[in-house]
PDB file of C-alpha atoms in Angstrom:
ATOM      1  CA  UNK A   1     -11.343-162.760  52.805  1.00  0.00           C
ATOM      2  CA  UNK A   2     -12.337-159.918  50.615  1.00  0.00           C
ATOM      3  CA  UNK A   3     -10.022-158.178  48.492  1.00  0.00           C
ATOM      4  CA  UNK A   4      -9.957-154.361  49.422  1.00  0.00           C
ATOM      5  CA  UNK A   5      -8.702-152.618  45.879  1.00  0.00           C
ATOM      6  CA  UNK A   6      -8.405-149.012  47.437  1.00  0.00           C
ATOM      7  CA  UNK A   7      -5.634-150.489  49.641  1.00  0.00           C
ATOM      8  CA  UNK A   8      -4.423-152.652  47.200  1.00  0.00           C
ATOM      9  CA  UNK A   9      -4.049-149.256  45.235  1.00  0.00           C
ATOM     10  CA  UNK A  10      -3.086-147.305  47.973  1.00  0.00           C
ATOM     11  CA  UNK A  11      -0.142-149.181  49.320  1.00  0.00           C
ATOM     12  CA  UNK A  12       1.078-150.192  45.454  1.00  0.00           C
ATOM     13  CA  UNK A  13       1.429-146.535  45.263  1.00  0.00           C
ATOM     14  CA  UNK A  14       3.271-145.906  48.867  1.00  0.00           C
ATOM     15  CA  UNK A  15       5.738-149.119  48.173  1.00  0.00           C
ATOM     16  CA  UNK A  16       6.592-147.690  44.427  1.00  0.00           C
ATOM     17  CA  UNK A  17       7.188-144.587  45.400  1.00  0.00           C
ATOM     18  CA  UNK A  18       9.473-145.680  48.544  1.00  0.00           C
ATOM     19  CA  UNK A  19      11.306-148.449  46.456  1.00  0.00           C
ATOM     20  CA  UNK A  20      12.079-146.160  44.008  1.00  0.00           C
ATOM     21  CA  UNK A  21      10.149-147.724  41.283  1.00  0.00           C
ATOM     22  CA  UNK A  22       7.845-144.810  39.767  1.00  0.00           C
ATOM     23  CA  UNK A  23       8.636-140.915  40.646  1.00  0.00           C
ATOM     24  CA  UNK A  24       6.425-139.261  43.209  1.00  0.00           C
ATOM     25  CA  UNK A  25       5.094-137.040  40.802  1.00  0.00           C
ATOM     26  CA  UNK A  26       3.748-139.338  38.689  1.00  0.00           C
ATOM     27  CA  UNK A  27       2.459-141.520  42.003  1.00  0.00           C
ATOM     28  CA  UNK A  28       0.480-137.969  42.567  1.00  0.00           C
ATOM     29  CA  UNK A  29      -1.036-138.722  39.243  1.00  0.00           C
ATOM     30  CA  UNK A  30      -2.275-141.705  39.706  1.00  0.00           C
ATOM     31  CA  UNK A  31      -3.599-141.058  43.155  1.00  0.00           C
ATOM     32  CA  UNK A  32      -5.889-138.427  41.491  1.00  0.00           C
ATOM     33  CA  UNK A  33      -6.799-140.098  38.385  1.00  0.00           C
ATOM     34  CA  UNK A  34      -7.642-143.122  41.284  1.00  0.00           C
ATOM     35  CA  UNK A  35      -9.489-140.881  43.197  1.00  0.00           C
ATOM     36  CA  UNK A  36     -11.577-139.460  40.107  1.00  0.00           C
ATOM     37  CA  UNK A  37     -12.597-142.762  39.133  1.00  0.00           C
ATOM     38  CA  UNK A  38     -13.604-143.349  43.224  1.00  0.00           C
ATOM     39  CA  UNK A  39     -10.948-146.640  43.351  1.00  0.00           C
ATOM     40  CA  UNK A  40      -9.299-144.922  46.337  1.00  0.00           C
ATOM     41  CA  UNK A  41     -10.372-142.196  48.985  1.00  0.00           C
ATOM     42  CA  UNK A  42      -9.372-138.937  49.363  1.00  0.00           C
ATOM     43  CA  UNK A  43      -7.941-139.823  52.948  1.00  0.00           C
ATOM     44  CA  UNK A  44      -5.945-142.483  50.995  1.00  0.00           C
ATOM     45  CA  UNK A  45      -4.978-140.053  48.273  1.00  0.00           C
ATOM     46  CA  UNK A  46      -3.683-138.306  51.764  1.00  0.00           C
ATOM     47  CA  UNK A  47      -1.854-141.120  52.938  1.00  0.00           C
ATOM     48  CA  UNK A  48       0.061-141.423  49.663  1.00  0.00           C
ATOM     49  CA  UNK A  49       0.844-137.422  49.640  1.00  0.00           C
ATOM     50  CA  UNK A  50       2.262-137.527  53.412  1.00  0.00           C
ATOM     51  CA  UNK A  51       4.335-141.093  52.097  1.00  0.00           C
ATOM     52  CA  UNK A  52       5.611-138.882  49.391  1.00  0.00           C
ATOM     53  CA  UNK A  53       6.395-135.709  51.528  1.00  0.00           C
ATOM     54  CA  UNK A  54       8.587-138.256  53.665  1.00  0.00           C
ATOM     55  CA  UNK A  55       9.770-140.271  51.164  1.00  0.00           C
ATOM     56  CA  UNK A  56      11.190-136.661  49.953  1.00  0.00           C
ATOM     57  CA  UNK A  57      12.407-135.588  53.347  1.00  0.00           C
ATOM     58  CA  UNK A  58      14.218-138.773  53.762  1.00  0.00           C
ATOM     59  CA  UNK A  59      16.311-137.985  50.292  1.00  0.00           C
ATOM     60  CA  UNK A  60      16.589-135.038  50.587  1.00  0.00           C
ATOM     61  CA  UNK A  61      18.566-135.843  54.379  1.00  0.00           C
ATOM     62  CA  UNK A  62      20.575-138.475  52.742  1.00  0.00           C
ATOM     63  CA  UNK A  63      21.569-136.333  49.880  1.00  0.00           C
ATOM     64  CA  UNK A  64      22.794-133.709  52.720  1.00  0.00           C
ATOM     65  CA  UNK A  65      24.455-136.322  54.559  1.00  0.00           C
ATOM     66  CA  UNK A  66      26.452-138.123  51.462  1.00  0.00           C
ATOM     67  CA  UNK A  67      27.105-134.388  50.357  1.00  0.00           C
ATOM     68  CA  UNK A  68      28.802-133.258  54.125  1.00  0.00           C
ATOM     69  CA  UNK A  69      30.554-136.865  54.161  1.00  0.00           C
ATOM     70  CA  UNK A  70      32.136-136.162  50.253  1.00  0.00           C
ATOM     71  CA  UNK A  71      33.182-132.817  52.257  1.00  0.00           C
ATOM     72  CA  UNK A  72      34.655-134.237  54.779  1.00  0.00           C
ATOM     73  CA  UNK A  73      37.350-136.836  52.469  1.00  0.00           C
ATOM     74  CA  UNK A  74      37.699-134.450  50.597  1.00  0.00           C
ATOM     75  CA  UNK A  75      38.866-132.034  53.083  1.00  0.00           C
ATOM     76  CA  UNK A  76      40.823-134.823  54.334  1.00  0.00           C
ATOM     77  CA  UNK A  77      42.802-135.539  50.781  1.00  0.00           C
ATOM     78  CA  UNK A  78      43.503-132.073  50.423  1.00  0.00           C
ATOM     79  CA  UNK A  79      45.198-131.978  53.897  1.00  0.00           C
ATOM     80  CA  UNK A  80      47.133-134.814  53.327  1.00  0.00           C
ATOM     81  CA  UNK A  81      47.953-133.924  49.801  1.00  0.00           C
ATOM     82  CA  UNK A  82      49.341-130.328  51.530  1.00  0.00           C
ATOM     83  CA  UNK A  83      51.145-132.568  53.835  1.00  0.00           C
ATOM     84  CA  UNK A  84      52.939-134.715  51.583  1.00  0.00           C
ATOM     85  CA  UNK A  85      53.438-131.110  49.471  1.00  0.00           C
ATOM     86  CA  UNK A  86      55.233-130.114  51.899  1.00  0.00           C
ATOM     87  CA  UNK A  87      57.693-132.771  53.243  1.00  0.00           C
ATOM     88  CA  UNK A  88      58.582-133.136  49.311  1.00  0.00           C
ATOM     89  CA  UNK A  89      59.314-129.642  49.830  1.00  0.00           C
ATOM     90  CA  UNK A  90      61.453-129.502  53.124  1.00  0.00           C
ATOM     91  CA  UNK A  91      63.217-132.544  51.418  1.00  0.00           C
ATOM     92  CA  UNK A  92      64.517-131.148  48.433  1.00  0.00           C
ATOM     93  CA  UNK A  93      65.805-128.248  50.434  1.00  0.00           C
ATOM     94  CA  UNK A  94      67.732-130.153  52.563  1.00  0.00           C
ATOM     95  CA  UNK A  95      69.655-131.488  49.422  1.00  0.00           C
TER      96      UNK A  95
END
């Protein structure tokens, strides 16, 4: 078995990126300065862009999706803060 160091390099890259070990940006600089040196390919310097572009997509959707569910309780609080408002309200009158 032969050790392949482009992949080696390539999927260190991918995995770091995607476990939120090094920044993508900085993955992009590696993938060039690895490509400069010829340790990777430019098809692999692809495959790290498009991990990157999805890696980004994929935050960027949970971001939206943590954002609308923050929304959404606290939409919820304030209606049931407005509802207990206003029984404290209609209860003192009645006194």
């Amino acid at each position: 078995m032969i050790f392949d160091l482009s992949k080696f390099l390539t999927e260190g890259l991918i995995d770091s990126v995607n476990n939120g070990l090094i920044p993508s940006d900085l993955a992009t600089v590696y993938a060039g300065n690895y490509l400069v040196k010829s340790l990777i390919t430019q098809t692999q310097v692809t495959q790290v862009s498009d991990a990157i572009v999805a890696y980004k997509a994929a935050q960027a959707e949970a971001t939206a999706k943590a954002s609308k569910e923050a929304q959404e309780v606290a939409k919820q609080a304030d209606s049931s803060l407005a509802a207990q408002t206003e029984a404290a309200v209609d209860h003192s009158s009645e006194h």
